[in-house]
Short mmCIF file of C-alpha atoms in Angstrom, two decimals:
data_model
loop_
_atom_site.label_atom_id
_atom_site.label_comp_id
_atom_site.label_asym_id
_atom_site.label_seq_id
_atom_site.Cartn_x
_atom_site.Cartn_y
_atom_site.Cartn_z
CA MET A 11 7.08 11.24 9.09
CA SER A 12 5.01 10.47 12.18
CA THR A 13 6.65 10.22 15.58
CA LEU A 14 3.63 8.42 16.99
CA THR A 15 4.50 5.51 19.30
CA PHE A 16 2.45 2.58 20.62
CA ASN A 17 3.07 0.62 23.78
CA ILE A 18 1.41 -1.87 26.08
CA ALA A 19 -0.03 -0.60 29.36
CA ARG A 20 -1.09 -3.16 31.92
CA ALA A 21 -3.76 -1.05 33.54
CA SER A 22 -4.62 -1.29 37.21
CA ALA A 23 -7.40 -3.63 38.27
CA ASP A 24 -9.28 -0.42 38.93
CA PRO A 25 -9.41 1.55 35.63
CA ALA A 26 -9.97 4.77 37.58
CA LYS A 27 -6.41 4.46 38.93
CA SER A 28 -4.82 4.30 35.46
CA LYS A 29 -3.30 7.70 34.87
CA THR A 30 -3.82 9.05 31.36
CA ARG A 31 -4.79 12.21 29.54
CA CYS A 32 -7.53 10.36 27.69
CA ALA A 33 -9.12 7.04 28.64
CA ILE A 34 -10.84 5.36 25.67
CA VAL A 35 -13.62 2.95 26.61
CA ALA A 36 -16.02 0.91 24.51
CA VAL A 37 -19.78 1.39 24.44
CA PHE A 38 -22.02 -1.16 22.71
CA GLY A 39 -25.18 0.70 21.71
CA ASN A 40 -26.41 2.07 25.02
CA GLU A 41 -24.46 -0.52 27.02
CA LEU A 42 -21.23 0.37 28.77
CA SER A 43 -18.35 -2.13 28.45
CA ALA A 44 -16.94 -3.78 31.55
CA THR A 45 -14.07 -1.29 31.72
CA ALA A 46 -16.41 1.69 31.31
CA GLU A 47 -18.59 0.35 34.09
CA ALA A 48 -15.56 -0.05 36.37
CA LEU A 49 -14.45 3.51 35.57
CA ASP A 50 -17.93 4.96 36.13
CA SER A 51 -18.20 4.71 39.94
CA ALA A 52 -20.04 8.07 40.12
CA GLY A 53 -22.43 7.28 37.29
CA THR A 54 -21.11 10.04 34.98
CA LEU A 55 -20.94 7.86 31.87
CA ARG A 56 -24.36 6.30 32.46
CA ALA A 57 -25.81 9.79 32.84
CA ALA A 58 -24.24 10.82 29.55
CA LEU A 59 -25.80 7.84 27.75
CA LYS A 60 -29.25 8.65 29.19
CA LEU A 61 -29.15 12.05 27.48
CA GLY A 62 -29.46 10.21 24.16
CA ASP A 63 -26.92 12.33 22.21
CA PHE A 64 -24.54 9.42 21.96
CA LYS A 65 -25.99 6.38 20.20
CA GLY A 66 -23.00 3.99 20.46
CA LYS A 67 -22.89 3.41 16.67
CA PRO A 68 -19.66 1.91 15.24
CA GLY A 69 -16.99 4.55 15.14
CA GLU A 70 -19.05 7.16 16.95
CA THR A 71 -17.13 9.02 19.69
CA GLN A 72 -17.84 11.48 22.47
CA LEU A 73 -15.38 13.25 24.75
CA LEU A 74 -16.34 13.75 28.41
CA PRO A 75 -14.64 15.37 31.39
CA GLY A 76 -12.15 13.21 33.29
CA ILE A 77 -12.91 10.52 35.82
CA GLY A 78 -10.39 9.27 38.38
CA ASN A 79 -6.85 9.64 36.99
CA ALA A 80 -8.04 10.23 33.45
CA ASP A 81 -8.07 13.89 32.33
CA ARG A 82 -10.83 13.09 29.81
CA VAL A 83 -12.81 10.05 28.75
CA MET A 84 -13.61 9.17 25.16
CA LEU A 85 -16.66 6.95 24.63
CA LEU A 86 -16.07 4.73 21.60
CA GLY A 87 -19.20 3.37 19.89
CA CYS A 88 -18.98 -0.26 18.77
CA GLY A 89 -22.57 -0.99 17.67
CA GLU A 90 -24.45 -3.99 18.97
CA ARG A 91 -22.31 -6.35 21.03
CA ALA A 92 -23.64 -9.47 19.32
CA LYS A 93 -22.79 -8.06 15.88
CA PHE A 94 -19.26 -6.89 16.64
CA ASN A 95 -17.08 -8.56 13.99
CA PRO A 96 -13.95 -7.64 11.97
CA ALA A 97 -15.90 -5.38 9.61
CA VAL A 98 -17.49 -3.49 12.50
CA ALA A 99 -14.10 -3.39 14.25
CA ARG A 100 -12.56 -1.70 11.22
CA GLU A 101 -15.34 0.91 11.25
CA THR A 102 -14.93 1.43 14.98
CA VAL A 103 -11.15 1.85 14.83
CA GLN A 104 -11.44 4.25 11.84
CA GLY A 105 -13.83 6.37 13.92
CA LEU A 106 -11.34 6.32 16.79
CA SER A 107 -8.58 7.45 14.44
CA THR A 108 -10.69 10.35 13.17
CA ALA A 109 -11.56 11.41 16.72
CA LEU A 110 -7.92 11.31 17.85
CA ASN A 111 -7.01 13.48 14.88
CA ALA A 112 -9.49 16.08 16.07
CA CYS A 113 -8.45 15.85 19.73
CA SER A 114 -5.72 17.92 21.34
CA THR A 115 -4.53 15.17 23.67
CA THR A 116 -0.89 14.13 23.27
CA GLU A 117 -1.33 10.77 25.06
CA ALA A 118 -4.20 8.29 25.38
CA LEU A 119 -4.97 4.85 26.84
CA LEU A 120 -7.19 2.45 24.90
CA HIS A 121 -8.86 -0.27 26.92
CA ALA A 122 -8.95 -2.83 24.11
CA ALA A 123 -9.88 -6.02 25.94
CA ASP A 124 -13.58 -5.15 25.77
CA LEU A 125 -13.36 -5.26 21.91
CA LEU A 126 -12.32 -8.89 21.75
CA ASN A 127 -14.59 -11.84 21.11
CA ASP A 128 -14.59 -15.11 19.17
CA ASP A 129 -14.54 -13.23 15.86
CA VAL A 130 -12.13 -10.42 16.77
CA GLU A 131 -8.74 -11.76 17.81
CA GLY A 132 -6.30 -9.76 19.96
CA ALA A 133 -3.20 -9.58 17.75
CA TRP A 134 -5.34 -8.76 14.68
CA LEU A 135 -7.10 -5.95 16.54
CA LEU A 136 -3.93 -4.40 17.94
CA GLU A 137 -2.24 -4.46 14.52
CA LEU A 138 -5.38 -2.81 13.08
CA VAL A 139 -5.34 -0.09 15.73
CA ALA A 140 -1.67 0.80 15.21
CA ARG A 141 -1.95 0.65 11.45
CA THR A 142 -5.15 2.72 11.20
CA ILE A 143 -4.04 5.45 13.61
CA THR A 144 -0.60 5.67 12.01
CA VAL A 145 -2.17 6.02 8.53
CA GLY A 146 -4.57 8.61 10.00
CA SER A 147 -1.65 10.67 11.25
CA TYR A 148 -0.31 11.34 7.73
CA ARG A 149 -0.16 14.96 6.60
CA TYR A 150 1.12 16.13 3.25
CA THR A 151 3.37 19.16 3.86
CA ARG A 152 6.14 19.07 1.28
CA THR A 153 4.93 21.83 -1.06
CA LEU A 154 2.58 23.74 1.31
CA SER A 155 3.66 27.07 2.83
CA LYS A 156 1.02 26.73 5.52
CA PRO A 157 0.50 23.04 6.15
CA LYS A 158 -2.16 21.68 8.49
CA ASP A 159 -1.22 21.15 12.13
CA PRO A 160 0.28 17.68 12.77
CA LEU A 161 -1.55 15.16 14.86
CA ALA A 162 -1.31 16.16 18.53
CA LEU A 163 -1.24 12.54 19.69
CA LYS A 164 2.29 11.28 20.30
CA LYS A 165 1.70 8.18 22.34
CA LEU A 166 -1.07 5.61 22.46
CA ALA A 167 -0.95 3.05 25.29
CA VAL A 168 -3.12 -0.05 24.89
CA ASN A 169 -4.43 -2.30 27.57
CA PRO A 170 -4.97 -5.58 25.68
CA GLY A 171 -6.39 -7.59 28.60
CA LYS A 172 -5.19 -11.12 29.43
CA GLY A 173 -5.44 -12.89 26.06
CA LEU A 174 -1.94 -11.98 24.88
CA SER A 175 1.41 -11.76 26.59
CA SER A 176 2.99 -8.32 26.72
CA GLN A 177 5.53 -9.45 24.15
CA GLN A 178 2.85 -10.71 21.74
CA ALA A 179 0.75 -7.58 22.15
CA GLN A 180 3.71 -5.27 21.62
CA ALA A 181 4.75 -7.21 18.54
CA ALA A 182 1.28 -6.77 17.05
CA LEU A 183 1.36 -3.02 17.69
CA ASP A 184 4.88 -2.76 16.22
CA GLN A 185 3.83 -4.63 13.06
CA GLY A 186 0.76 -2.42 12.61
CA ALA A 187 2.80 0.74 13.07
CA ALA A 188 5.47 -0.49 10.62
CA LEU A 189 2.79 -1.27 8.05
CA GLY A 190 1.20 2.14 8.60
CA ARG A 191 4.55 3.87 8.06
CA GLY A 192 5.08 1.90 4.85
CA ILE A 193 1.63 2.92 3.59
CA ASN A 194 2.30 6.56 4.47
CA TYR A 195 5.68 6.47 2.71
CA THR A 196 3.94 5.19 -0.41
CA ARG A 197 1.30 7.94 -0.13
CA GLU A 198 3.92 10.61 0.26
CA LEU A 199 5.82 9.50 -2.85
CA GLY A 200 2.59 9.29 -4.82
CA ASN A 201 1.43 12.74 -3.74
CA LEU A 202 4.66 14.47 -4.70
CA PRO A 203 4.48 16.49 -7.92
CA GLY A 204 6.23 15.21 -11.02
CA ASN A 205 8.79 18.05 -10.99
CA ILE A 206 10.08 16.72 -7.64
CA CYS A 207 9.46 12.96 -7.84
CA THR A 208 11.44 12.12 -11.00
CA PRO A 209 13.14 8.77 -11.80
CA THR A 210 16.29 10.20 -10.27
CA TYR A 211 14.37 11.09 -7.10
CA LEU A 212 13.01 7.55 -6.84
CA ALA A 213 16.57 6.22 -7.19
CA SER A 214 17.70 8.47 -4.33
CA GLU A 215 14.82 7.25 -2.15
CA ALA A 216 15.75 3.64 -2.88
CA ARG A 217 19.35 4.29 -1.85
CA LYS A 218 18.11 5.69 1.48
CA LEU A 219 16.63 2.26 2.31
CA SER A 220 20.06 0.69 2.19
CA ARG A 221 21.84 3.36 4.21
CA GLY A 222 23.25 1.96 7.44
CA ASN A 223 21.61 -1.45 6.89
CA SER A 224 23.87 -4.32 5.97
CA LYS A 225 20.85 -6.44 4.89
CA VAL A 226 19.82 -3.99 2.17
CA ARG A 227 21.65 -3.28 -1.09
CA THR A 228 20.53 -0.81 -3.77
CA GLN A 229 21.76 -0.80 -7.35
CA VAL A 230 20.69 1.76 -9.98
CA LEU A 231 21.11 0.92 -13.65
CA GLU A 232 21.50 3.96 -15.89
CA GLU A 233 20.34 4.19 -19.52
CA LYS A 234 23.81 3.21 -20.84
CA LYS A 235 23.65 -0.08 -18.93
CA MET A 236 20.06 -0.66 -19.95
CA ARG A 237 21.06 -0.18 -23.57
CA GLU A 238 23.81 -2.77 -23.15
CA LEU A 239 21.28 -5.20 -21.70
CA GLY A 240 18.96 -4.67 -24.68
CA MET A 241 16.14 -2.93 -22.80
CA GLY A 242 14.81 -1.23 -25.94
CA SER A 243 11.21 -1.39 -24.76
CA LEU A 244 11.84 0.44 -21.48
CA LEU A 245 14.08 2.97 -23.20
CA SER A 246 11.46 3.68 -25.87
CA VAL A 247 9.30 5.26 -23.13
CA SER A 248 11.92 7.70 -21.86
CA ALA A 249 13.12 8.63 -25.37
CA GLY A 250 11.02 11.81 -25.48
CA SER A 251 11.97 13.07 -22.00
CA ASP A 252 14.90 15.07 -20.71
CA GLU A 253 14.67 12.93 -17.55
CA PRO A 254 16.79 9.78 -17.82
CA ALA A 255 15.18 6.41 -17.08
CA LYS A 256 16.41 4.36 -14.14
CA LEU A 257 16.14 0.64 -13.39
CA ILE A 258 16.31 0.45 -9.61
CA VAL A 259 17.09 -2.84 -7.81
CA ILE A 260 16.73 -3.07 -4.00
CA GLU A 261 17.74 -6.35 -2.36
CA TYR A 262 16.63 -7.09 1.20
CA ARG A 263 18.44 -10.16 2.55
CA GLY A 264 16.57 -11.12 5.70
CA GLY A 265 16.37 -14.83 4.87
CA LYS A 266 18.83 -17.63 4.36
CA SER A 267 21.74 -16.93 2.05
CA GLY A 268 20.98 -18.25 -1.40
CA SER A 269 17.26 -18.76 -0.86
CA ALA A 270 15.12 -17.61 -3.77
CA PRO A 271 13.79 -14.07 -3.32
CA GLN A 272 10.24 -12.81 -3.52
CA VAL A 273 10.43 -10.15 -6.24
CA LEU A 274 8.24 -7.05 -6.45
CA VAL A 275 8.29 -5.13 -9.73
CA GLY A 276 6.90 -1.59 -9.72
CA LYS A 277 5.83 0.63 -12.60
CA GLY A 278 7.50 3.98 -12.00
CA ILE A 279 6.21 6.39 -14.63
CA THR A 280 6.76 9.59 -12.71
CA PHE A 281 4.61 11.56 -15.13
CA ASP A 282 2.58 10.21 -18.02
CA SER A 283 1.60 12.74 -20.66
CA GLY A 284 0.76 9.86 -22.99
CA GLY A 285 3.72 10.72 -25.17
CA ILE A 286 2.87 11.32 -28.84
CA SER A 287 -0.56 9.71 -28.11
CA ILE A 288 -1.10 12.62 -25.77
CA LYS A 289 -3.78 12.48 -23.11
CA PRO A 290 -6.66 14.96 -22.85
CA GLY A 291 -6.00 17.85 -20.49
CA ALA A 292 -8.71 17.02 -17.99
CA LYS A 293 -7.18 15.28 -14.94
CA MET A 294 -3.79 14.99 -16.61
CA ASP A 295 -2.34 16.37 -13.37
CA GLU A 296 -3.27 12.98 -11.79
CA MET A 297 -0.72 11.30 -14.02
CA LYS A 298 1.88 12.09 -11.34
CA TYR A 299 0.31 9.05 -9.65
CA ASP A 300 1.45 6.78 -12.49
CA MET A 301 4.41 5.78 -10.31
CA CYS A 302 2.28 4.44 -7.47
CA GLY A 303 3.33 0.87 -8.34
CA ALA A 304 6.95 1.87 -7.74
CA ALA A 305 5.90 3.74 -4.59
CA SER A 306 4.18 0.61 -3.27
CA VAL A 307 7.36 -1.40 -3.79
CA LEU A 308 9.33 1.13 -1.74
CA GLY A 309 6.66 1.32 0.95
CA THR A 310 6.43 -2.48 1.21
CA LEU A 311 10.17 -2.81 1.49
CA GLN A 312 10.19 -0.13 4.18
CA ALA A 313 7.65 -2.16 6.17
CA VAL A 314 9.53 -5.43 5.59
CA ILE A 315 12.77 -3.84 6.77
CA ASP A 316 11.08 -2.36 9.87
CA MET A 317 9.53 -5.74 10.69
CA ALA A 318 12.89 -7.51 10.02
CA LEU A 319 11.02 -10.30 8.22
CA PRO A 320 13.13 -13.44 7.83
CA LEU A 321 13.02 -13.80 4.02
CA ASN A 322 14.67 -12.38 0.94
CA VAL A 323 12.81 -9.70 -0.98
CA THR A 324 14.00 -7.84 -4.09
CA GLY A 325 12.27 -4.74 -5.43
CA ILE A 326 12.70 -3.74 -9.05
CA ILE A 327 11.47 -0.33 -10.19
CA ALA A 328 11.30 0.60 -13.82
CA ALA A 329 11.30 4.39 -13.62
CA ALA A 330 10.79 6.75 -16.56
CA GLU A 331 8.89 9.85 -17.67
CA ASN A 332 6.65 9.65 -20.72
CA MET A 333 6.82 12.90 -22.67
CA PRO A 334 6.34 14.04 -26.31
CA SER A 335 9.23 15.57 -28.20
CA GLY A 336 11.11 15.22 -31.47
CA ARG A 337 12.92 12.22 -29.99
CA ALA A 338 9.79 10.53 -28.71
CA THR A 339 8.67 7.07 -29.82
CA LYS A 340 5.90 7.27 -32.42
CA PRO A 341 2.84 5.11 -33.00
CA GLY A 342 3.84 2.44 -35.47
CA ASP A 343 7.44 2.23 -34.28
CA VAL A 344 8.80 -1.26 -33.54
CA VAL A 345 11.20 -1.84 -30.64
CA LYS A 346 13.03 -4.86 -29.35
CA SER A 347 12.68 -5.86 -25.66
CA MET A 348 15.37 -7.34 -23.43
CA SER A 349 13.86 -10.82 -24.09
CA GLY A 350 14.36 -10.38 -27.86
CA THR A 351 10.61 -10.09 -28.47
CA THR A 352 9.72 -7.27 -30.88
CA ILE A 353 6.86 -4.95 -30.06
CA GLU A 354 4.81 -2.74 -32.34
CA ILE A 355 3.88 0.37 -30.41
CA LEU A 356 0.37 1.25 -31.59
CA ASN A 357 -0.27 3.69 -28.73
CA THR A 358 2.49 5.45 -26.78
CA ASP A 359 0.06 5.93 -23.88
CA ALA A 360 0.25 2.18 -23.24
CA GLU A 361 3.74 2.72 -21.85
CA GLY A 362 3.58 0.96 -18.49
CA ARG A 363 3.67 -2.47 -20.00
CA LEU A 364 6.69 -1.39 -22.10
CA VAL A 365 8.81 -0.62 -19.05
CA LEU A 366 7.50 -3.60 -17.08
CA CYS A 367 8.21 -6.18 -19.69
CA ASP A 368 11.96 -5.49 -19.58
CA ALA A 369 11.86 -5.42 -15.75
CA LEU A 370 10.13 -8.84 -15.81
CA THR A 371 12.79 -10.23 -18.12
CA PHE A 372 15.49 -8.83 -15.79
CA ALA A 373 13.74 -10.47 -12.81
CA ARG A 374 14.33 -13.93 -14.33
CA ARG A 375 18.06 -13.48 -13.64
CA LEU A 376 17.31 -13.49 -9.88
CA LYS A 377 15.86 -17.06 -9.99
CA PRO A 378 12.85 -15.83 -8.03
CA ALA A 379 10.47 -17.78 -5.83
CA ALA A 380 7.69 -15.59 -7.28
CA VAL A 381 7.36 -12.27 -9.06
CA ILE A 382 4.57 -9.80 -8.47
CA ASP A 383 4.36 -6.65 -10.58
CA ILE A 384 2.31 -3.69 -9.40
CA ALA A 385 1.15 -1.02 -11.81
CA THR A 386 -1.39 1.71 -12.41
CA LEU A 387 -1.73 0.13 -15.79
CA THR A 388 -5.12 0.65 -17.40
CA GLY A 389 -8.15 2.88 -17.24
CA ALA A 390 -10.06 -0.24 -18.29
CA CYS A 391 -9.39 -1.69 -14.81
CA VAL A 392 -11.12 1.33 -13.22
CA VAL A 393 -14.17 0.72 -15.42
CA ALA A 394 -14.20 -2.97 -14.50
CA LEU A 395 -13.60 -2.82 -10.73
CA GLY A 396 -13.84 0.81 -9.62
CA SER A 397 -11.71 1.70 -6.61
CA HIS A 398 -12.62 -1.07 -4.20
CA ALA A 399 -10.51 -3.92 -5.58
CA SER A 400 -7.16 -4.21 -7.31
CA ALA A 401 -7.24 -6.53 -10.30
CA VAL A 402 -5.23 -9.74 -9.74
CA TYR A 403 -3.86 -11.72 -12.70
CA ALA A 404 -1.57 -14.72 -12.30
CA ASN A 405 -0.07 -17.67 -14.14
CA ASN A 406 -0.06 -19.64 -10.85
CA ASP A 407 -3.22 -20.48 -8.89
CA ALA A 408 -1.48 -20.81 -5.51
CA LEU A 409 0.18 -17.39 -5.86
CA ALA A 410 -3.14 -15.79 -6.83
CA GLU A 411 -4.91 -17.33 -3.84
CA GLN A 412 -2.15 -16.20 -1.46
CA LEU A 413 -2.48 -12.61 -2.64
CA LEU A 414 -6.30 -12.69 -2.47
CA GLN A 415 -6.16 -14.11 1.05
CA ALA A 416 -3.67 -11.45 2.14
CA GLY A 417 -5.97 -8.80 0.71
CA THR A 418 -8.95 -10.19 2.59
CA VAL A 419 -7.15 -10.24 5.93
CA THR A 420 -5.90 -6.66 5.52
CA HIS A 421 -9.07 -5.36 3.77
CA ASP A 422 -6.80 -4.30 0.90
CA ARG A 423 -8.74 -6.52 -1.45
CA GLY A 424 -8.12 -7.93 -4.88
CA TRP A 425 -10.27 -9.67 -7.47
CA ARG A 426 -8.96 -12.35 -9.78
CA MET A 427 -9.30 -11.70 -13.48
CA PRO A 428 -9.02 -14.10 -16.48
CA LEU A 429 -5.78 -14.59 -18.36
CA TRP A 430 -7.00 -16.57 -21.38
CA GLU A 431 -5.40 -17.25 -24.74
CA ASP A 432 -8.55 -15.85 -26.39
CA TYR A 433 -7.51 -12.38 -25.16
CA ARG A 434 -3.83 -12.92 -26.06
CA LYS A 435 -4.80 -13.19 -29.76
CA GLN A 436 -5.87 -9.52 -29.69
CA LEU A 437 -2.17 -8.56 -29.42
CA ASN A 438 -1.24 -10.09 -32.77
CA SER A 439 0.71 -7.79 -35.09
CA ASN A 440 1.62 -7.91 -38.76
CA PHE A 441 4.91 -6.15 -38.12
CA ALA A 442 6.20 -7.45 -34.78
CA ASP A 443 5.90 -10.36 -32.35
CA LEU A 444 3.39 -8.42 -30.28
CA ALA A 445 1.40 -5.22 -30.39
CA ASN A 446 1.35 -3.14 -27.19
CA ILE A 447 -2.45 -2.78 -27.23
CA GLY A 448 -5.24 -5.21 -28.04
CA GLY A 449 -8.07 -2.93 -29.02
CA PRO A 450 -10.94 -1.47 -26.99
CA GLU A 451 -12.31 -4.71 -25.51
CA GLY A 452 -10.92 -6.13 -22.24
CA GLY A 453 -8.14 -3.55 -22.03
CA SER A 454 -6.96 -4.51 -18.55
CA ILE A 455 -6.94 -8.18 -19.57
CA THR A 456 -5.00 -7.72 -22.82
CA ALA A 457 -2.48 -5.57 -20.95
CA ALA A 458 -1.97 -8.45 -18.46
CA CYS A 459 -1.67 -10.90 -21.36
CA PHE A 460 1.07 -8.75 -22.79
CA LEU A 461 3.00 -8.92 -19.49
CA ALA A 462 2.39 -12.65 -19.16
CA ALA A 463 4.39 -13.20 -22.36
CA PHE A 464 7.49 -11.91 -20.51
CA ALA A 465 6.82 -13.75 -17.25
CA GLU A 466 7.20 -17.33 -18.36
CA GLY A 467 9.26 -19.72 -16.31
CA TYR A 468 8.41 -18.50 -12.83
CA PRO A 469 5.27 -17.95 -10.68
CA TRP A 470 4.01 -14.49 -11.58
CA ALA A 471 1.16 -12.21 -10.60
CA HIS A 472 0.15 -8.80 -11.88
CA LEU A 473 -1.75 -6.25 -9.78
CA ASP A 474 -3.49 -3.53 -11.76
CA ILE A 475 -3.99 -0.78 -9.18
CA ALA A 476 -5.22 2.00 -11.52
CA GLY A 477 -8.45 2.25 -9.52
CA SER A 478 -7.13 1.63 -6.03
CA ALA A 479 -3.85 3.59 -5.86
CA TRP A 480 -5.31 7.09 -5.50
CA ASN A 481 -8.54 8.96 -5.02
CA SER A 482 -9.68 11.88 -7.14
CA ALA A 483 -11.97 13.39 -4.51
CA PRO A 484 -10.52 14.24 -2.11
CA LYS A 485 -7.35 13.94 -4.21
CA GLY A 486 -4.55 11.84 -2.78
CA ALA A 487 -2.64 8.58 -2.88
CA THR A 488 -4.10 5.68 -0.84
CA GLY A 489 -0.96 3.64 -0.22
CA ARG A 490 -2.49 0.50 -1.68
CA PRO A 491 -1.61 -2.31 -2.13
CA VAL A 492 1.15 -2.09 0.52
CA ALA A 493 -1.03 -3.85 3.11
CA MET A 494 -1.81 -6.77 0.80
CA LEU A 495 1.84 -7.18 -0.28
CA THR A 496 3.21 -6.90 3.20
CA ARG A 497 0.79 -9.49 4.55
CA TYR A 498 1.62 -11.82 1.68
CA LEU A 499 5.33 -11.51 2.58
CA GLN A 500 4.60 -11.99 6.29
CA ASP A 501 2.78 -15.20 5.44
CA ARG A 502 5.72 -16.41 3.26
CA ALA A 503 8.12 -15.59 6.09
CA ALA A 504 6.02 -17.58 8.51
CA GLY A 505 6.17 -20.60 6.15
#
């Protein structure tokens, strides 16, 4: 994991006296920021702009020889000053992250005060900087004999100006870095191959979260216990695999004793062949990502623990491998869930909802404040929303709005989808209480309707992240929706 650190540097009144290996200064179009002007006593930066190679577009960068006590200067394009808003700020900081990845400097100083205005607030910007650069530092190395070189940057100092106290500014950087680490942890778990990241591996990772932390407790339910609890739906998915299923429960007790927990439920299908309803071979390798819901629960809990948020959060991971064999569940089989509801399995490739429904029933025992399940559930969601938004379903309007707002603030966006009884009727079965699929129309919606039947009695939301959890080109996990979930929990902790 990254060893990158962020700290506040109260720079000298004369920026040229601030010692650093790389001074980062803002440029708005062809206009130097106040800090850049103060640094440019000899006119070096103005001369560089006159050459016309650097246009000052958002995220554009240029490295120049040092001035004063700075070994080098990085010009950071921010676009037109009058149009600098949160969207442009995100583009600018992403460009900075890319440039720092390509740079050999181990330490840098960002003069951030010039980036603030009525639309771009200090704490938000500093959190964005720390999060973006931490996420940008991620390198997958686990199964590579010759991995890429790690990010050279080890320390970024930030001069936030006078709008925030040192304590407030450092807190914003710390929160952004914690969120970035949680995202990267989720990405790492998602990127691991299925022969490493098994249900047992996820259980061991969950146990690591509780090591040496009295506020965190991890419990792993084995198949024998799940059988005793009546989790026939979850166990029907692992029936064809040599890998045993696990129900993983991680309790973070950062709030008042006895206060109702926020519960996150993650789909942890560590490889999905489709079972007897086997998938086509093309892109089947990407089905290692079918545990990204579980990975996002672990990554969010990691961020919550690092931030020491003052609330109770419980993560539940339903982990299994979906494989075909002589023991595998067959289309047409009927199983009984933990709730007592019987399910006709018309397609064994609609397995995520089968593990989640028992986890949602289990969650009721916790007397939750709210339950949010996260799952790479349906290809239909990808068709509906592409990769830009996660689908948001909910039986509670306030919960849905809180998640959508958290997604807007973090740019980890969601889009609310309908959850109407009209769709629920598509799950009717002649041989069981419910069928596990509802036909070709509205596949993401009918999947959510299936889950809603097991989430009665508490505020519940379902995030279908099949489009947002990973990219196919270039291939890799995105770490979504850790940012949305963490911000939602931060808001709940703040009251």
